[in-house]
Structure formats: structure tokens, C-alpha cells
């Protein structure tokens, strides 16, 4: 089952592809300045019945060194399976995209997971490693603690990711208060996705209620899904129906075939957050089954 923090930690890069440029600076990695970024399909499944799916995949264009692929994994805990799946992702993508360089970024919310994820993954013999994978890791150990409103306002996407990675920080209240204050002068189309991404990223932690309280202070300024929920919890069912109808229209407009089973699954879904994720997937998916695939 995919958690809300898991979704937010990688989906923020889909919403703000240029964010990686600032994250790489924070992590001390000298990379060429990107000129553009394109969201690519995340399905890495081969013809044989083995499904592998990277969380977010971007093609990054640079000014001087050409393009590269950025594979982003949101990691909530240690997972031994990643020692085989991550090298597979990188080698598969390198082959599928005609030898483009591949960089793996892992985003974490706790120190132990970040330390584990940062360890090089080696395939081969002890005396002669054939392949060594070095993930780039962003987490509470190296992301900035932003409690200055002016600093947060300069780069709202980075401030949002920093707040998500510091969800368990004892000072998270000050971090969230800073982010909320920085959003007050932001345009609605900028503030709304950040409000929701932050709520997703905090998951079921105590900080999630702190964020809801901050948003509720002035709900007229927030128009996002979360603020609507705060204003009127009883409208959830109506929103779900509207999102289901919208999802079916998107699939129809993109010419994606629907089985009766998949159509029924979408039409009867009453979870607005799940429908929100399906709507996001529908913009890049190639099949309806990919849109409604079971969350991990």
C-alpha cells in the first residue's frame, strides 16, 4: 500500500521538475544546469510477467552535458528488495533510452533509512565488482531546515520538500508555520498543490494536524482539496463522484480503452485521495489498468 508521504516525496518532482536542480545543490553535487525536464512513463515492466515500476522518471535536459534520466524513489523504510530492483531500474533505463546517463535519487524521511539507502549497491565478486550503484539520497540528514519566511518564499518547492523530509523533526511546527506564511502571498495555482503535497507528505504523523490547523486559520486563501475538506467534510462524497467522472472523461479523450470491470472500479470509488492519484496517473498512462493498479 502506497502511503501519502510516499506519493508526495516523489510526486513533488513531477509537479516541479526543476526542483532537482536545487536539491542537487543542497546535496553538494555539481551537475550541469538543467534547461528543461520531461515527465516520462514510470512503468518498467518487461514482456515477461514481472512488473517493476519506478516512482517518478524525468528526462532532464542540460545546457552543456546533454540529457540524462532522473529516476526518483520515495523510500519510507529499509527494503532488502531494493538491492536488486534499483540496479535493475538503472540498467533497464540506460538500455531503453539509448544509453542516456541515469541518476537515481532516493528521498527519505528518517535518518536510518537515508543512511541505508546511501550505501553503494555492488553486483559482482568481492575481488572485482561488476556494477556499483551509488544512489543520491535526500533526507533529514542533508535537507535544509527552513524557518525563515523569506528563504522559504524564494523557493517554495524546495521548502515543501524540506518540510516533508523533516516531518519527524521536533521543530516541524516552526517549519510548517514558515511554509504556511510563505504561501500567503503566493498565487492560488502555486499555493494549492503545495498545500496538498505537504498534507500528503506528513501522512498520519502529529505534524499533519498542525498543518491542517495552519491551513484552517485562513481557509479563504487556500482553494486546494485539503482546505475544501477542512471547510466541509461532508462534501467528500460529491468530490469523489466528480473526480470519477473527470477521470473517465480523461481516459476517453486519450483514447484509452476501458473494460467493464475497470469502469466499474472507477465509478464506484468513493476515496477522493485515491481518485486524485488515479487522475494524476491518467495523464501519462498507456492503459486503464496502469491507472488503477494496486498501490504498493
mmCIF file of C-alpha atoms in Angstrom:
data_model
loop_
_atom_site.group_PDB
_atom_site.id
_atom_site.type_symbol
_atom_site.label_atom_id
_atom_site.label_comp_id
_atom_site.label_asym_id
_atom_site.label_seq_id
_atom_site.Cartn_x
_atom_site.Cartn_y
_atom_site.Cartn_z
ATOM 1 C CA UNK A 1 0.000 0.000 0.000
ATOM 2 C CA UNK A 2 1.452 3.347 -1.052
ATOM 3 C CA UNK A 3 1.312 5.907 1.763
ATOM 4 C CA UNK A 4 0.598 9.597 1.309
ATOM 5 C CA UNK A 5 4.184 10.543 2.285
ATOM 6 C CA UNK A 6 5.473 8.087 -0.321
ATOM 7 C CA UNK A 7 3.393 9.788 -3.027
ATOM 8 C CA UNK A 8 4.383 13.306 -2.011
ATOM 9 C CA UNK A 9 8.134 12.604 -1.757
ATOM 10 C CA UNK A 10 8.383 11.712 -5.439
ATOM 11 C CA UNK A 11 5.318 13.425 -6.963
ATOM 12 C CA UNK A 12 6.648 16.845 -5.984
ATOM 13 C CA UNK A 13 9.327 16.325 -8.649
ATOM 14 C CA UNK A 14 6.576 15.715 -11.214
ATOM 15 C CA UNK A 15 4.845 18.928 -10.219
ATOM 16 C CA UNK A 16 8.135 20.861 -10.088
ATOM 17 C CA UNK A 17 10.707 19.104 -12.345
ATOM 18 C CA UNK A 18 13.166 21.956 -11.856
ATOM 19 C CA UNK A 19 13.290 21.179 -8.133
ATOM 20 C CA UNK A 20 16.038 18.606 -8.659
ATOM 21 C CA UNK A 21 18.441 21.342 -9.696
ATOM 22 C CA UNK A 22 18.103 22.972 -6.276
ATOM 23 C CA UNK A 23 18.151 19.634 -4.437
ATOM 24 C CA UNK A 24 21.428 18.678 -6.133
ATOM 25 C CA UNK A 25 22.930 21.985 -4.977
ATOM 26 C CA UNK A 26 21.773 21.327 -1.419
ATOM 27 C CA UNK A 27 23.297 17.836 -1.558
ATOM 28 C CA UNK A 28 26.606 19.211 -2.811
ATOM 29 C CA UNK A 29 26.540 17.504 -6.214
ATOM 30 C CA UNK A 30 27.910 19.621 -9.066
ATOM 31 C CA UNK A 31 25.638 18.926 -12.036
ATOM 32 C CA UNK A 32 25.128 20.978 -15.220
ATOM 33 C CA UNK A 33 22.260 23.461 -15.096
ATOM 34 C CA UNK A 34 19.055 21.879 -16.495
ATOM 35 C CA UNK A 35 17.249 23.644 -19.324
ATOM 36 C CA UNK A 36 14.106 21.501 -19.249
ATOM 37 C CA UNK A 37 12.600 18.365 -17.726
ATOM 38 C CA UNK A 38 10.003 15.983 -19.155
ATOM 39 C CA UNK A 39 7.900 13.550 -17.126
ATOM 40 C CA UNK A 40 8.264 10.065 -18.660
ATOM 41 C CA UNK A 41 6.229 6.861 -18.168
ATOM 42 C CA UNK A 42 7.175 5.117 -14.932
ATOM 43 C CA UNK A 43 6.296 1.557 -15.981
ATOM 44 C CA UNK A 44 9.476 -0.540 -16.268
ATOM 45 C CA UNK A 45 7.648 -3.822 -16.877
ATOM 46 C CA UNK A 46 9.196 -6.279 -19.322
ATOM 47 C CA UNK A 47 7.313 -8.599 -21.676
ATOM 48 C CA UNK A 48 7.585 -11.404 -19.149
ATOM 49 C CA UNK A 49 5.104 -11.232 -16.253
ATOM 50 C CA UNK A 50 7.363 -9.307 -13.858
ATOM 51 C CA UNK A 51 6.162 -5.789 -13.096
ATOM 52 C CA UNK A 52 8.675 -3.194 -11.993
ATOM 53 C CA UNK A 53 7.738 0.443 -11.562
ATOM 54 C CA UNK A 54 9.911 3.392 -10.617
ATOM 55 C CA UNK A 55 8.126 6.094 -8.599
ATOM 56 C CA UNK A 56 8.920 9.067 -10.847
ATOM 57 C CA UNK A 57 11.017 9.281 -14.009
ATOM 58 C CA UNK A 58 12.191 12.541 -15.599
ATOM 59 C CA UNK A 59 14.278 13.324 -18.658
ATOM 60 C CA UNK A 60 16.467 16.286 -17.744
ATOM 61 C CA UNK A 61 17.974 18.485 -20.462
ATOM 62 C CA UNK A 62 21.148 20.409 -19.579
ATOM 63 C CA UNK A 63 22.971 23.388 -21.021
ATOM 64 C CA UNK A 64 26.342 21.728 -21.588
ATOM 65 C CA UNK A 65 26.369 17.972 -20.989
ATOM 66 C CA UNK A 66 23.288 16.778 -22.832
ATOM 67 C CA UNK A 67 20.253 14.996 -21.351
ATOM 68 C CA UNK A 68 20.081 12.432 -18.561
ATOM 69 C CA UNK A 69 17.360 10.395 -16.873
ATOM 70 C CA UNK A 70 16.407 11.069 -13.258
ATOM 71 C CA UNK A 71 14.725 8.132 -11.510
ATOM 72 C CA UNK A 72 13.202 9.136 -8.159
ATOM 73 C CA UNK A 73 12.287 6.647 -5.446
ATOM 74 C CA UNK A 74 10.418 7.643 -2.275
ATOM 75 C CA UNK A 75 11.607 5.284 0.451
ATOM 76 C CA UNK A 76 9.778 5.078 3.771
ATOM 77 C CA UNK A 77 11.780 2.222 5.296
ATOM 78 C CA UNK A 78 14.601 -0.205 4.631
ATOM 79 C CA UNK A 79 13.677 -2.755 1.979
ATOM 80 C CA UNK A 80 16.072 -5.552 1.007
ATOM 81 C CA UNK A 81 14.281 -5.954 -2.328
ATOM 82 C CA UNK A 82 15.650 -2.610 -3.455
ATOM 83 C CA UNK A 83 19.160 -4.060 -3.577
ATOM 84 C CA UNK A 84 18.054 -5.906 -6.713
ATOM 85 C CA UNK A 85 15.316 -3.630 -8.087
ATOM 86 C CA UNK A 86 17.298 -0.371 -8.040
ATOM 87 C CA UNK A 87 20.221 -1.712 -10.119
ATOM 88 C CA UNK A 88 17.619 -3.220 -12.460
ATOM 89 C CA UNK A 89 15.875 0.139 -12.863
ATOM 90 C CA UNK A 90 19.109 1.901 -13.747
ATOM 91 C CA UNK A 91 20.406 -0.704 -16.194
ATOM 92 C CA UNK A 92 16.994 -1.128 -17.839
ATOM 93 C CA UNK A 93 16.519 2.627 -18.295
ATOM 94 C CA UNK A 94 20.058 3.009 -19.641
ATOM 95 C CA UNK A 95 19.273 0.372 -22.255
ATOM 96 C CA UNK A 96 15.719 1.504 -23.046
ATOM 97 C CA UNK A 97 16.684 5.134 -23.602
ATOM 98 C CA UNK A 98 19.638 4.520 -25.936
ATOM 99 C CA UNK A 99 22.437 4.804 -23.401
ATOM 100 C CA UNK A 100 21.339 8.010 -21.674
ATOM 101 C CA UNK A 101 23.058 8.507 -18.285
ATOM 102 C CA UNK A 102 20.797 7.545 -15.378
ATOM 103 C CA UNK A 103 20.809 9.092 -11.904
ATOM 104 C CA UNK A 104 18.865 7.525 -9.024
ATOM 105 C CA UNK A 105 17.581 9.912 -6.331
ATOM 106 C CA UNK A 106 16.122 8.372 -3.161
ATOM 107 C CA UNK A 107 14.028 10.622 -0.879
ATOM 108 C CA UNK A 108 13.622 9.589 2.770
ATOM 109 C CA UNK A 109 12.048 10.924 5.953
ATOM 110 C CA UNK A 110 14.211 9.302 8.633
ATOM 111 C CA UNK A 111 17.942 9.097 9.255
ATOM 112 C CA UNK A 112 18.186 5.300 9.429
ATOM 113 C CA UNK A 113 16.519 4.791 6.050
ATOM 114 C CA UNK A 114 18.583 7.557 4.476
ATOM 115 C CA UNK A 115 21.816 6.021 5.773
ATOM 116 C CA UNK A 116 20.780 2.614 4.451
ATOM 117 C CA UNK A 117 19.738 3.982 1.044
ATOM 118 C CA UNK A 118 23.035 5.847 0.593
ATOM 119 C CA UNK A 119 25.159 2.700 0.790
ATOM 120 C CA UNK A 120 26.619 1.678 -2.591
ATOM 121 C CA UNK A 121 24.966 -1.400 -4.083
ATOM 122 C CA UNK A 122 27.534 -3.714 -5.617
ATOM 123 C CA UNK A 123 26.883 -6.589 -8.024
ATOM 124 C CA UNK A 124 29.727 -8.966 -8.778
ATOM 125 C CA UNK A 125 32.585 -10.586 -6.911
ATOM 126 C CA UNK A 126 34.191 -9.124 -3.818
ATOM 127 C CA UNK A 127 37.518 -9.019 -5.653
ATOM 128 C CA UNK A 128 36.064 -7.416 -8.794
ATOM 129 C CA UNK A 129 32.677 -5.658 -8.629
ATOM 130 C CA UNK A 130 30.910 -5.710 -11.991
ATOM 131 C CA UNK A 131 28.398 -2.978 -11.181
ATOM 132 C CA UNK A 132 28.264 -0.465 -8.350
ATOM 133 C CA UNK A 133 25.189 1.712 -7.891
ATOM 134 C CA UNK A 134 25.553 4.926 -5.872
ATOM 135 C CA UNK A 135 22.129 6.391 -5.112
ATOM 136 C CA UNK A 136 21.889 10.113 -4.386
ATOM 137 C CA UNK A 137 19.887 10.464 -1.167
ATOM 138 C CA UNK A 138 17.851 13.421 0.101
ATOM 139 C CA UNK A 139 16.549 13.238 3.652
ATOM 140 C CA UNK A 140 16.517 14.838 7.109
ATOM 141 C CA UNK A 141 20.308 14.446 7.333
ATOM 142 C CA UNK A 142 21.042 16.857 4.473
ATOM 143 C CA UNK A 143 17.899 18.816 3.527
ATOM 144 C CA UNK A 144 17.747 22.345 4.984
ATOM 145 C CA UNK A 145 15.599 23.231 7.987
ATOM 146 C CA UNK A 146 13.821 26.325 6.675
ATOM 147 C CA UNK A 147 12.310 28.542 9.363
ATOM 148 C CA UNK A 148 12.799 31.879 7.614
ATOM 149 C CA UNK A 149 9.792 33.047 5.601
ATOM 150 C CA UNK A 150 11.871 34.996 3.076
ATOM 151 C CA UNK A 151 14.062 31.956 2.452
ATOM 152 C CA UNK A 152 11.041 29.703 2.005
ATOM 153 C CA UNK A 153 9.391 32.192 -0.349
ATOM 154 C CA UNK A 154 12.467 32.220 -2.609
ATOM 155 C CA UNK A 155 11.969 28.536 -3.450
ATOM 156 C CA UNK A 156 8.601 27.161 -2.362
ATOM 157 C CA UNK A 157 9.135 23.756 -3.978
ATOM 158 C CA UNK A 158 12.400 23.194 -2.112
ATOM 159 C CA UNK A 159 10.815 24.473 1.114
ATOM 160 C CA UNK A 160 7.969 21.976 0.640
ATOM 161 C CA UNK A 161 10.277 19.013 0.075
ATOM 162 C CA UNK A 162 12.398 20.095 3.039
ATOM 163 C CA UNK A 163 9.294 20.231 5.251
ATOM 164 C CA UNK A 164 8.224 16.756 4.111
ATOM 165 C CA UNK A 165 11.649 15.222 4.776
ATOM 166 C CA UNK A 166 11.687 16.843 8.236
ATOM 167 C CA UNK A 167 8.219 15.529 9.155
ATOM 168 C CA UNK A 168 9.609 13.938 12.335
ATOM 169 C CA UNK A 169 11.801 16.889 13.304
ATOM 170 C CA UNK A 170 10.990 18.234 16.787
ATOM 171 C CA UNK A 171 10.871 21.710 15.218
ATOM 172 C CA UNK A 172 8.462 20.690 12.455
ATOM 173 C CA UNK A 173 5.851 23.093 13.851
ATOM 174 C CA UNK A 174 8.117 26.068 13.134
ATOM 175 C CA UNK A 175 8.997 24.644 9.722
ATOM 176 C CA UNK A 176 5.321 24.279 8.756
ATOM 177 C CA UNK A 177 4.415 27.688 10.139
ATOM 178 C CA UNK A 178 7.144 29.203 7.981
ATOM 179 C CA UNK A 179 5.898 27.407 4.878
ATOM 180 C CA UNK A 180 2.302 28.450 5.517
ATOM 181 C CA UNK A 181 3.330 32.074 5.988
ATOM 182 C CA UNK A 182 5.381 31.949 2.784
ATOM 183 C CA UNK A 183 2.332 30.751 0.852
ATOM 184 C CA UNK A 184 0.112 33.634 1.868
ATOM 185 C CA UNK A 185 1.385 35.843 -0.949
ATOM 186 C CA UNK A 186 1.688 33.027 -3.488
ATOM 187 C CA UNK A 187 -0.766 32.781 -6.409
ATOM 188 C CA UNK A 188 -3.549 30.254 -5.956
ATOM 189 C CA UNK A 189 -2.197 27.921 -8.648
ATOM 190 C CA UNK A 190 1.121 27.830 -6.781
ATOM 191 C CA UNK A 191 -0.247 27.532 -3.239
ATOM 192 C CA UNK A 192 -2.889 24.868 -3.869
ATOM 193 C CA UNK A 193 -0.636 21.951 -4.935
ATOM 194 C CA UNK A 194 1.859 22.788 -2.187
ATOM 195 C CA UNK A 195 -0.883 22.661 0.464
ATOM 196 C CA UNK A 196 -1.901 19.191 -0.725
ATOM 197 C CA UNK A 197 1.623 17.853 -1.250
ATOM 198 C CA UNK A 198 2.574 18.930 2.271
ATOM 199 C CA UNK A 199 -0.525 17.259 3.717
ATOM 200 C CA UNK A 200 0.293 14.069 1.805
ATOM 201 C CA UNK A 201 3.911 14.160 2.882
ATOM 202 C CA UNK A 202 3.070 14.411 6.574
ATOM 203 C CA UNK A 203 0.825 11.343 6.382
ATOM 204 C CA UNK A 204 -0.600 10.305 9.750
ATOM 205 C CA UNK A 205 2.068 11.994 11.842
ATOM 206 C CA UNK A 206 1.084 14.504 14.547
ATOM 207 C CA UNK A 207 2.509 17.217 12.295
ATOM 208 C CA UNK A 208 -0.325 16.560 9.831
ATOM 209 C CA UNK A 209 -2.841 18.027 12.268
ATOM 210 C CA UNK A 210 -0.565 21.012 12.843
ATOM 211 C CA UNK A 211 -0.591 21.623 9.100
ATOM 212 C CA UNK A 212 -4.373 21.312 8.930
ATOM 213 C CA UNK A 213 -4.678 23.844 11.754
ATOM 214 C CA UNK A 214 -2.408 26.274 9.949
ATOM 215 C CA UNK A 215 -4.416 25.910 6.747
ATOM 216 C CA UNK A 216 -7.673 26.334 8.651
ATOM 217 C CA UNK A 217 -6.591 29.700 10.071
ATOM 218 C CA UNK A 218 -7.419 31.367 6.776
ATOM 219 C CA UNK A 219 -9.189 28.887 4.525
ATOM 220 C CA UNK A 220 -10.423 31.612 2.182
ATOM 221 C CA UNK A 221 -6.870 31.942 0.863
ATOM 222 C CA UNK A 222 -6.434 28.198 0.290
ATOM 223 C CA UNK A 223 -8.511 26.646 -2.511
ATOM 224 C CA UNK A 224 -6.901 23.214 -2.561
ATOM 225 C CA UNK A 225 -8.566 19.865 -1.954
ATOM 226 C CA UNK A 226 -7.337 19.761 1.636
ATOM 227 C CA UNK A 227 -8.716 23.179 2.525
ATOM 228 C CA UNK A 228 -12.050 22.288 0.954
ATOM 229 C CA UNK A 229 -12.103 19.200 3.136
ATOM 230 C CA UNK A 230 -11.485 21.312 6.205
ATOM 231 C CA UNK A 231 -14.271 23.713 5.285
ATOM 232 C CA UNK A 232 -16.813 20.982 4.710
ATOM 233 C CA UNK A 233 -16.005 17.329 5.413
ATOM 234 C CA UNK A 234 -19.434 16.348 4.203
ATOM 235 C CA UNK A 235 -18.649 17.276 0.595
ATOM 236 C CA UNK A 236 -16.158 14.393 0.222
ATOM 237 C CA UNK A 237 -18.601 12.049 -1.467
ATOM 238 C CA UNK A 238 -19.595 14.669 -4.028
ATOM 239 C CA UNK A 239 -15.950 15.382 -4.834
ATOM 240 C CA UNK A 240 -15.314 11.674 -5.334
ATOM 241 C CA UNK A 241 -18.156 11.407 -7.831
ATOM 242 C CA UNK A 242 -16.892 14.449 -9.718
ATOM 243 C CA UNK A 243 -13.336 13.128 -9.856
ATOM 244 C CA UNK A 244 -14.533 9.717 -11.050
ATOM 245 C CA UNK A 245 -16.462 11.355 -13.876
ATOM 246 C CA UNK A 246 -13.459 13.518 -14.744
ATOM 247 C CA UNK A 247 -11.146 10.510 -14.790
ATOM 248 C CA UNK A 248 -13.439 8.628 -17.186
ATOM 249 C CA UNK A 249 -13.547 11.671 -19.472
ATOM 250 C CA UNK A 250 -9.726 11.949 -19.491
ATOM 251 C CA UNK A 251 -9.343 8.278 -20.398
ATOM 252 C CA UNK A 252 -11.942 8.621 -23.143
ATOM 253 C CA UNK A 253 -10.263 11.764 -24.528
ATOM 254 C CA UNK A 254 -6.879 9.997 -24.617
ATOM 255 C CA UNK A 255 -8.383 7.022 -26.449
ATOM 256 C CA UNK A 256 -7.597 4.549 -23.663
ATOM 257 C CA UNK A 257 -9.893 1.520 -23.743
ATOM 258 C CA UNK A 258 -11.835 0.598 -20.616
ATOM 259 C CA UNK A 259 -13.053 -2.830 -19.595
ATOM 260 C CA UNK A 260 -16.383 -3.052 -17.787
ATOM 261 C CA UNK A 261 -14.502 -4.101 -14.648
ATOM 262 C CA UNK A 262 -12.180 -1.082 -14.729
ATOM 263 C CA UNK A 263 -15.052 1.320 -15.481
ATOM 264 C CA UNK A 264 -16.974 -0.102 -12.520
ATOM 265 C CA UNK A 265 -13.902 0.212 -10.269
ATOM 266 C CA UNK A 266 -13.572 3.898 -11.133
ATOM 267 C CA UNK A 267 -17.295 4.699 -10.971
ATOM 268 C CA UNK A 268 -17.786 3.123 -7.554
ATOM 269 C CA UNK A 269 -14.641 4.530 -5.912
ATOM 270 C CA UNK A 270 -15.534 6.871 -3.034
ATOM 271 C CA UNK A 271 -11.993 7.762 -1.920
ATOM 272 C CA UNK A 272 -11.184 11.293 -3.187
ATOM 273 C CA UNK A 273 -7.440 10.913 -2.489
ATOM 274 C CA UNK A 274 -7.230 7.630 -4.407
ATOM 275 C CA UNK A 275 -9.115 9.186 -7.312
ATOM 276 C CA UNK A 276 -6.714 12.134 -7.170
ATOM 277 C CA UNK A 277 -3.774 9.736 -7.621
ATOM 278 C CA UNK A 278 -5.563 7.968 -10.478
ATOM 279 C CA UNK A 279 -6.225 11.305 -12.168
ATOM 280 C CA UNK A 280 -2.525 12.140 -11.951
ATOM 281 C CA UNK A 281 -1.542 8.774 -13.430
ATOM 282 C CA UNK A 282 -4.083 9.154 -16.247
ATOM 283 C CA UNK A 283 -2.048 11.981 -17.800
ATOM 284 C CA UNK A 284 0.835 9.636 -18.723
ATOM 285 C CA UNK A 285 -0.531 6.085 -18.506
ATOM 286 C CA UNK A 286 -0.921 3.988 -21.651
ATOM 287 C CA UNK A 287 -3.597 1.615 -20.295
ATOM 288 C CA UNK A 288 -6.503 1.945 -17.889
ATOM 289 C CA UNK A 289 -5.113 -0.935 -15.857
ATOM 290 C CA UNK A 290 -1.936 1.080 -15.249
ATOM 291 C CA UNK A 291 -4.047 3.952 -13.891
ATOM 292 C CA UNK A 292 -5.896 1.838 -11.317
ATOM 293 C CA UNK A 293 -3.066 -0.555 -10.478
ATOM 294 C CA UNK A 294 -2.999 -1.566 -6.837
ATOM 295 C CA UNK A 295 -0.847 0.701 -4.687
ATOM 296 C CA UNK A 296 2.160 -0.923 -3.134
#
